[in-house]
XYZ file of C-alpha atoms in Angstrom:
561
model
C 34.209 33.090 105.313
C 37.759 34.495 105.134
C 40.823 33.101 106.851
C 42.902 35.012 109.416
C 46.528 34.768 110.496
C 47.030 34.495 114.258
C 49.634 34.926 116.975
C 52.144 32.263 115.983
C 52.810 33.704 112.484
C 56.489 33.178 111.627
C 56.517 35.589 108.630
C 58.286 33.146 106.305
C 55.777 33.862 103.483
C 55.109 30.227 102.597
C 51.430 31.159 102.682
C 51.992 34.025 100.234
C 53.418 31.721 97.596
C 50.394 29.398 97.583
C 47.579 31.966 97.710
C 45.762 31.903 94.330
C 44.421 35.460 94.678
C 47.442 37.162 96.286
C 45.455 38.280 99.333
C 48.209 37.889 101.965
C 50.413 40.893 102.619
C 52.995 42.223 102.926
C 54.637 39.994 100.346
C 58.443 39.626 100.206
C 58.472 42.131 97.324
C 56.709 44.842 99.359
C 58.533 47.422 101.534
C 56.782 46.424 104.780
C 57.916 42.806 104.586
C 60.363 42.017 107.382
C 59.232 44.980 109.492
C 55.578 44.159 110.158
C 54.735 42.112 113.216
C 53.056 39.400 111.161
C 51.395 38.764 107.793
C 47.715 39.531 107.222
C 44.892 38.081 105.118
C 42.739 40.582 103.240
C 39.207 39.446 104.198
C 37.656 41.233 101.202
C 39.735 39.264 98.693
C 40.146 35.886 100.419
C 38.218 33.136 98.605
C 38.253 30.730 101.554
C 40.267 28.072 99.710
C 42.430 27.117 102.710
C 45.661 26.758 100.730
C 47.462 29.106 103.128
C 46.383 27.104 106.192
C 47.611 23.878 104.617
C 50.988 25.424 103.799
C 51.603 27.292 107.057
C 54.559 25.638 108.846
C 53.448 26.828 112.304
C 49.653 26.291 112.154
C 48.906 30.006 112.458
C 46.052 30.333 109.913
C 42.384 29.510 110.580
C 38.935 30.322 109.185
C 37.570 33.382 110.977
C 34.451 31.525 112.079
C 36.609 28.902 113.823
C 38.628 31.353 115.901
C 37.988 30.887 119.605
C 38.988 32.496 122.886
C 42.016 34.744 122.731
C 42.426 34.191 118.977
C 39.162 35.953 118.057
C 40.908 39.345 118.164
C 43.036 38.355 115.163
C 40.047 38.582 112.820
C 39.947 42.297 113.612
C 43.730 42.693 113.441
C 43.818 41.160 109.959
C 41.038 43.476 108.835
C 42.608 46.567 110.478
C 45.817 46.096 108.506
C 43.943 46.890 105.288
C 41.888 49.767 106.732
C 44.498 52.397 105.814
C 46.282 50.511 103.059
C 45.012 50.298 99.493
C 44.297 46.719 98.520
C 46.632 45.619 95.757
C 46.251 42.050 94.653
C 48.294 42.337 91.482
C 51.026 39.767 91.101
C 54.643 40.845 91.157
C 57.026 39.811 88.400
C 57.469 36.008 88.361
C 60.591 34.554 89.919
C 61.891 31.617 87.925
C 63.974 28.833 89.513
C 67.705 29.163 88.999
C 70.365 26.486 88.839
C 73.873 26.496 90.194
C 76.400 25.874 87.420
C 78.432 22.708 87.796
C 82.081 23.151 88.609
C 85.018 21.166 87.156
C 84.903 19.186 90.428
C 81.199 18.367 90.005
C 78.300 19.930 92.000
C 79.432 22.994 93.918
C 80.299 22.176 97.526
C 79.103 24.780 100.044
C 79.810 24.827 103.770
C 77.070 26.372 105.927
C 78.188 27.339 109.430
C 75.224 27.213 111.775
C 72.020 25.153 111.882
C 69.459 27.782 112.870
C 66.662 29.098 110.634
C 68.868 31.371 108.493
C 71.405 28.603 107.912
C 68.662 26.055 107.174
C 66.860 28.301 104.695
C 70.197 28.840 102.942
C 70.947 25.104 102.937
C 67.460 24.316 101.564
C 67.924 26.778 98.706
C 71.413 25.471 97.938
C 70.262 21.854 97.818
C 67.336 22.830 95.625
C 69.672 24.344 93.008
C 72.018 21.356 92.944
C 74.760 22.095 95.472
C 76.239 19.655 97.966
C 76.065 21.112 101.475
C 78.141 20.598 104.607
C 76.493 21.992 107.770
C 78.692 22.733 110.791
C 77.635 23.772 114.283
C 79.528 24.187 117.544
C 76.613 22.660 119.456
C 76.015 18.880 119.585
C 72.460 19.303 118.256
C 71.055 21.294 115.328
C 68.332 23.912 115.571
C 69.936 27.177 116.597
C 67.319 29.772 117.468
C 64.417 27.324 117.094
C 65.810 24.983 119.759
C 67.583 27.470 122.005
C 65.661 30.731 121.483
C 61.940 30.026 121.078
C 60.175 29.906 124.446
C 59.100 26.397 125.534
C 55.457 27.485 125.883
C 55.350 28.431 122.172
C 55.154 24.912 120.673
C 53.492 26.121 117.470
C 56.430 28.391 116.695
C 58.787 25.467 117.248
C 57.008 23.605 114.442
C 59.088 25.596 111.978
C 61.858 23.213 113.010
C 59.814 20.271 111.742
C 59.909 21.784 108.265
C 63.693 21.358 108.318
C 63.482 17.634 109.219
C 63.676 16.507 105.599
C 66.598 18.875 105.041
C 68.715 17.033 107.588
C 68.116 13.741 105.738
C 68.928 15.002 102.241
C 71.441 12.733 100.453
C 73.598 15.691 99.386
C 73.907 17.055 102.923
C 76.610 16.202 105.434
C 76.551 17.381 109.029
C 79.388 17.932 111.500
C 78.080 18.944 114.937
C 80.043 19.664 118.104
C 82.616 21.286 115.812
C 83.646 24.912 116.277
C 85.087 27.029 113.492
C 88.133 28.764 114.893
C 88.821 25.970 117.377
C 88.629 22.655 115.531
C 88.866 23.966 111.966
C 89.735 27.377 110.589
C 87.926 29.469 108.032
C 90.855 28.925 105.699
C 90.457 25.143 106.027
C 86.740 25.391 105.342
C 87.430 27.459 102.241
C 90.130 25.037 101.095
C 87.590 22.174 100.963
C 84.527 24.014 99.590
C 83.668 26.322 96.712
C 81.839 28.649 99.103
C 81.358 29.140 102.842
C 78.164 30.667 104.264
C 78.044 31.872 107.873
C 74.614 31.844 109.538
C 75.688 32.043 113.171
C 73.195 34.599 114.482
C 73.824 37.277 117.091
C 74.414 35.603 120.436
C 75.879 38.449 122.522
C 73.772 40.921 124.500
C 73.896 44.704 124.744
C 75.135 45.955 128.124
C 73.185 48.602 130.040
C 76.272 50.721 130.606
C 75.283 51.696 134.160
C 77.053 51.208 137.497
C 76.336 47.932 139.272
C 75.287 45.850 136.266
C 78.084 43.392 137.050
C 76.661 42.622 140.505
C 75.491 39.098 141.252
C 71.782 38.910 140.476
C 72.194 40.960 137.293
C 72.138 38.691 134.241
C 71.356 39.022 130.572
C 68.079 37.817 129.145
C 70.265 35.945 126.657
C 71.706 33.863 129.491
C 68.287 33.324 131.058
C 66.729 32.138 127.788
C 69.687 29.801 127.244
C 69.204 28.447 130.775
C 65.522 27.541 130.400
C 66.010 26.264 126.837
C 68.706 23.714 127.765
C 71.573 25.411 125.948
C 74.597 23.259 126.860
C 76.797 26.282 127.630
C 74.174 27.442 130.139
C 73.925 24.135 132.003
C 74.342 24.680 135.769
C 77.419 22.421 135.814
C 79.339 24.662 133.392
C 77.772 28.121 133.540
C 79.243 30.832 135.731
C 75.875 32.641 135.744
C 73.788 31.107 138.540
C 70.035 31.776 138.355
C 68.736 32.834 141.784
C 64.937 33.097 141.984
C 64.721 33.721 145.736
C 63.569 37.355 145.420
C 59.888 38.279 145.314
C 60.355 40.902 142.577
C 62.252 40.551 139.299
C 62.963 43.532 137.041
C 63.452 43.165 133.292
C 65.089 46.105 131.534
C 63.625 46.080 128.033
C 60.224 45.407 126.517
C 60.768 43.442 123.317
C 59.388 39.979 122.629
C 62.304 38.335 124.440
C 61.556 40.441 127.531
C 57.920 39.318 127.376
C 59.048 35.700 126.993
C 61.206 35.991 130.106
C 58.409 37.664 132.068
C 55.949 34.979 131.029
C 58.268 32.124 132.022
C 58.939 33.727 135.425
C 55.232 34.259 136.109
C 53.792 31.047 134.651
C 52.555 28.159 136.732
C 55.459 25.658 136.671
C 52.980 22.813 136.250
C 51.868 24.350 132.958
C 55.507 24.582 131.886
C 55.972 20.933 132.902
C 54.027 19.961 129.770
C 56.587 21.702 127.521
C 60.197 20.946 126.583
C 61.628 23.380 129.145
C 64.957 22.285 130.635
C 64.501 20.068 133.686
C 66.905 22.146 135.793
C 64.922 25.303 134.960
C 61.610 23.631 135.789
C 62.965 22.529 139.168
C 64.177 26.066 139.949
C 60.891 27.666 138.861
C 58.946 25.303 141.093
C 60.946 26.633 144.041
C 60.815 30.275 142.863
C 59.674 33.073 145.197
C 59.054 35.548 142.379
C 55.524 36.952 142.430
C 56.038 40.222 140.569
C 57.841 40.876 137.284
C 58.449 44.495 136.257
C 59.144 45.392 132.610
C 61.083 48.645 132.192
C 60.852 50.661 128.951
C 62.660 53.926 128.298
C 59.974 55.142 125.899
C 56.178 55.021 125.919
C 53.772 52.221 125.048
C 53.328 53.520 121.486
C 57.056 52.942 120.853
C 57.095 49.560 122.605
C 59.359 46.947 121.024
C 57.034 44.001 121.669
C 54.595 42.921 118.973
C 50.837 43.055 119.412
C 50.444 39.263 119.207
C 52.942 38.732 122.037
C 51.186 41.206 124.348
C 47.795 39.730 123.522
C 49.109 36.280 124.457
C 50.474 37.638 127.738
C 47.034 38.922 128.695
C 45.738 35.355 128.818
C 48.378 33.973 131.173
C 46.405 32.006 133.804
C 46.575 33.391 137.334
C 48.615 36.477 136.393
C 47.424 40.105 136.486
C 48.797 42.690 134.080
C 49.282 46.145 135.585
C 50.249 49.470 134.019
C 52.291 51.636 136.395
C 50.378 54.940 136.282
C 53.355 56.892 137.644
C 54.480 57.533 134.079
C 51.545 56.474 131.851
C 48.026 57.052 133.144
C 44.660 55.551 132.335
C 43.756 58.883 130.674
C 46.779 58.521 128.370
C 45.522 55.111 127.325
C 41.939 56.311 126.869
C 43.145 59.089 124.557
C 45.100 56.688 122.331
C 43.982 56.038 118.773
C 42.085 52.773 118.192
C 44.400 50.063 116.910
C 47.504 51.720 118.381
C 49.876 49.918 120.724
C 48.874 52.210 123.569
C 45.233 51.216 123.084
C 46.216 47.603 123.775
C 46.393 48.601 127.459
C 42.751 49.744 127.578
C 41.770 46.595 129.488
C 44.871 46.605 131.721
C 44.578 48.025 135.244
C 46.489 51.295 135.659
C 47.749 51.673 139.235
C 50.260 53.778 141.107
C 52.577 51.071 142.407
C 54.084 51.339 145.883
C 57.547 50.018 145.121
C 58.696 50.119 148.728
C 56.094 47.575 149.797
C 56.353 43.842 149.051
C 54.392 42.672 146.002
C 50.737 41.898 146.789
C 49.371 38.375 146.980
C 49.181 36.455 143.733
C 51.298 37.039 140.643
C 51.447 40.075 138.433
C 53.429 41.603 135.566
C 53.890 45.370 135.776
C 54.646 47.567 132.760
C 56.679 50.633 133.690
C 57.145 52.960 130.710
C 59.168 56.173 130.293
C 61.907 54.986 132.639
C 65.635 54.335 132.228
C 68.053 52.506 134.542
C 70.531 54.754 136.324
C 72.317 52.154 138.421
C 71.958 48.792 140.093
C 72.512 48.998 143.824
C 73.557 46.470 146.427
C 76.427 45.191 148.532
C 77.954 42.344 146.530
C 74.674 41.449 144.819
C 71.665 43.294 143.421
C 69.342 44.753 146.030
C 67.637 47.400 143.923
C 67.561 49.386 140.707
C 67.438 53.169 140.397
C 65.332 54.562 137.549
C 65.013 57.981 135.984
C 61.651 59.200 134.751
C 61.536 60.288 131.128
C 59.396 62.400 128.843
C 59.125 62.212 125.073
C 59.840 65.242 122.899
C 59.690 65.658 119.143
C 62.916 66.880 117.593
C 63.414 67.178 113.855
C 60.499 64.872 113.262
C 61.872 62.207 115.607
C 60.671 61.169 119.056
C 63.471 61.841 121.554
C 63.753 60.684 125.177
C 64.579 63.278 127.842
C 65.174 62.519 131.512
C 63.161 64.690 133.913
C 65.611 64.385 136.809
C 63.129 62.448 138.943
C 64.542 59.263 140.419
C 62.759 56.185 141.708
C 64.192 53.223 143.638
C 62.819 49.735 143.111
C 63.930 47.021 145.545
C 64.697 43.783 143.714
C 67.007 40.800 143.939
C 67.037 39.960 140.228
C 67.609 42.211 137.204
C 67.512 40.774 133.695
C 68.973 42.861 130.874
C 66.920 42.514 127.685
C 68.108 45.412 125.551
C 68.940 43.621 122.331
C 71.414 41.222 120.746
C 74.774 41.763 119.100
C 76.835 39.664 116.754
C 80.283 38.442 117.777
C 83.497 38.584 115.725
C 84.174 35.372 113.818
C 87.701 33.935 113.590
C 89.156 34.659 110.176
C 86.445 37.115 109.091
C 86.236 40.922 109.147
C 83.835 42.483 111.657
C 82.096 45.838 111.837
C 82.030 46.712 115.542
C 79.619 49.588 114.940
C 76.846 47.383 113.568
C 78.108 44.168 115.219
C 77.791 42.403 111.862
C 80.102 41.052 109.177
C 80.412 43.672 106.411
C 78.805 42.438 103.223
C 77.222 43.328 99.917
C 74.072 41.278 99.188
C 75.525 38.548 101.409
C 79.047 38.641 99.913
C 81.566 39.240 102.708
C 83.719 42.369 102.303
C 87.142 42.910 103.878
C 85.780 46.109 105.474
C 82.575 48.177 105.221
C 82.403 49.237 101.597
C 85.629 47.341 100.852
C 86.638 44.520 98.532
C 84.904 41.140 98.340
C 86.346 38.025 99.921
C 85.707 35.500 97.161
C 83.658 32.485 98.167
C 82.640 33.809 101.610
C 79.070 34.785 102.480
C 76.787 35.598 105.408
C 73.086 35.139 106.132
C 70.730 35.974 109.006
C 71.435 38.215 111.983
C 75.216 38.167 111.556
C 74.493 39.645 108.112
C 71.757 42.190 108.807
C 71.735 42.600 112.595
C 69.133 41.298 115.076
C 66.028 42.298 113.146
C 63.081 40.350 111.832
C 61.584 37.104 113.021
C 62.295 33.540 111.993
C 60.593 33.797 108.627
C 62.483 36.936 107.568
C 65.513 34.693 107.192
C 63.961 33.035 104.138
C 64.216 36.130 101.929
C 67.573 36.975 103.501
C 68.849 33.524 102.513
C 67.458 33.866 98.995
C 69.469 37.047 98.481
C 72.685 35.376 99.641
C 72.089 32.269 97.529
C 71.382 34.463 94.503
C 74.788 36.047 95.039
C 76.403 32.586 95.136
C 74.684 31.634 91.855
C 75.805 34.885 90.215
C 79.379 34.371 91.395
C 79.392 30.767 90.208
C 78.117 31.828 86.783
C 80.854 34.473 86.630
C 83.522 31.916 87.538
C 84.278 33.796 90.771
C 84.016 30.839 93.162
C 87.442 29.510 94.174
C 88.177 25.858 93.381
C 88.668 23.789 96.542
C 91.995 22.073 97.026
C 90.605 19.287 99.219
C 87.700 16.878 98.806
C 84.616 16.378 100.959
C 86.113 13.124 102.286
C 89.352 14.887 103.133
C 87.399 17.485 105.085
C 85.497 14.796 107.004
C 88.814 13.142 107.907
C 90.217 16.485 109.045
C 87.191 17.091 111.275
C 87.456 13.642 112.882
C 91.158 14.200 113.554
C 90.564 17.577 115.174
C 87.355 16.675 117.025
C 86.974 12.933 117.757
C 83.605 13.686 119.404
C 82.097 15.062 116.209
C 78.402 14.247 115.860
C 77.125 13.198 112.453
C 73.668 13.486 110.960
C 72.727 9.917 111.976
C 73.895 10.542 115.517
C 71.868 13.761 115.665
C 68.813 11.726 114.706
C 69.604 9.338 117.579
C 69.644 12.275 120.009
C 66.316 13.521 118.655
C 64.782 10.067 119.057
C 66.139 9.698 122.599
C 64.665 13.050 123.663
C 61.274 12.256 122.142
C 61.190 8.856 123.842
C 62.011 10.431 127.201
C 59.245 12.972 126.639
C 56.671 10.329 125.683
C 57.185 8.618 129.049
C 56.123 11.761 130.962
C 53.619 13.339 128.576
C 55.918 15.996 127.125
C 56.908 16.681 123.498
C 60.497 15.892 124.432
C 62.829 15.985 127.416
C 65.845 17.955 126.313
C 69.239 16.527 127.147
C 70.722 19.666 128.595
C 74.446 19.008 128.935
C 77.050 18.141 126.334
C 77.841 14.950 128.269
C 74.202 13.787 128.128
C 73.984 14.575 124.430
C 77.184 12.699 123.632
C 76.009 9.711 125.659
C 72.753 9.573 123.680
C 74.555 8.992 120.377
C 75.739 5.619 121.660
C 72.152 4.391 121.720
C 71.291 2.464 118.518
C 68.924 4.344 116.226
C 65.717 2.325 115.781
C 63.762 3.060 112.628
């Protein structure tokens, strides 16, 4: 019996590397890698050895005959992937391990700014080839996207963070947390103490809607909302200037990507189910008092062009006590019935299509409504959001592309909460060039350039979303990091890495002088232990310490081994 990959796939291709018959695709060498929603097992070639399941960092792979409940559909999804793709189980050219040449100062010293998946994959690769690594993060705890971006009700996805646990204890790794580049140390100072500096800081800003009224109270970014429920210190109620008001009965989310579905799911979930996760305590308290019974997801295009992945929508269908509804004003049941099998539109075949009366209060119970072919025109209200005006759209094909055209019809939806979930953008980094068009740092194979297409800045590199933009899931950062690390190896072999003027000890002294509240690796382990102990007392995986003050206080607790 073959194996199948399921909803929590992180796309990091660990399973690909251990498969003895090369039956998991797309592989990192194939064009679809990084753009497909997940990886897939070819059931015709799988020999049922289980190596992929043992290697999977997020427990996403199971024998088909052991799939139960909502996961049974993934046997078909794995098989469908190969229905219109020729099976090719030939091995690509072998990739042999490379080593980083020693420098006159000894092992190359590399600073990695950030502690999220992209930064950690880069650090892992650098340590593997013999470098000494210094990781720096402005937050008091490591984790980046895994800690502050993955929804609390996705514990399997969070397991990718466990795979980095040994990284943080590596003898050639130093860690300086609660330290901000540009505030406590400059890029120039980093470069002066290391042979290379790698930035893996992600894309933390959000895209604005660009419509009147989006600055009203009650209009917030999904970025801020995710930070709030994931205990991001900057989003703690004592410091954030973005209060979360859940007193309305209807919430509207503009956008329909996976983050939008995460936000909808958290708003509609039973708080007592969330109480078994690591959701921030302040968010759990607010959700328990929430009046929201209806969440509306707005998409400017149709269901076939939806930004969410199939696994995320399939998971949403099984949310206890919550109905999914398709607003038939713009997409009808006949449209869904006419969709090709296996298409995204066909995923709504078992979802009720109804013409929603927006002027009436939401009905009893909880529901999530999908409203396609609609664009926001303005947010209305006197001092705070009271409604959102939408245009109706149609899709037209122009020059082989699907274009969105407004019909001129306008609909008004009363609401007291609008969440903007229209994508992420990178932010300029102090001391580095920035391409405002792509919201990334200009680069060539990870090497930072002084401008798009310009000259290289020796010894400076990027990885992750700040390098390639907000595309690809957690696992896509592995191949992204490999490319950047390959560039570092090539530059080291060519003698192009600058020699640092200061030592690692000198840098540590500089950090302590500039930021007395720096958190070291051992102190980060103390925080992790404190959170896990708090969680064990109440039956949760951990209770996150949500403010910087709480996190700093936890480091004073002796670490018991």
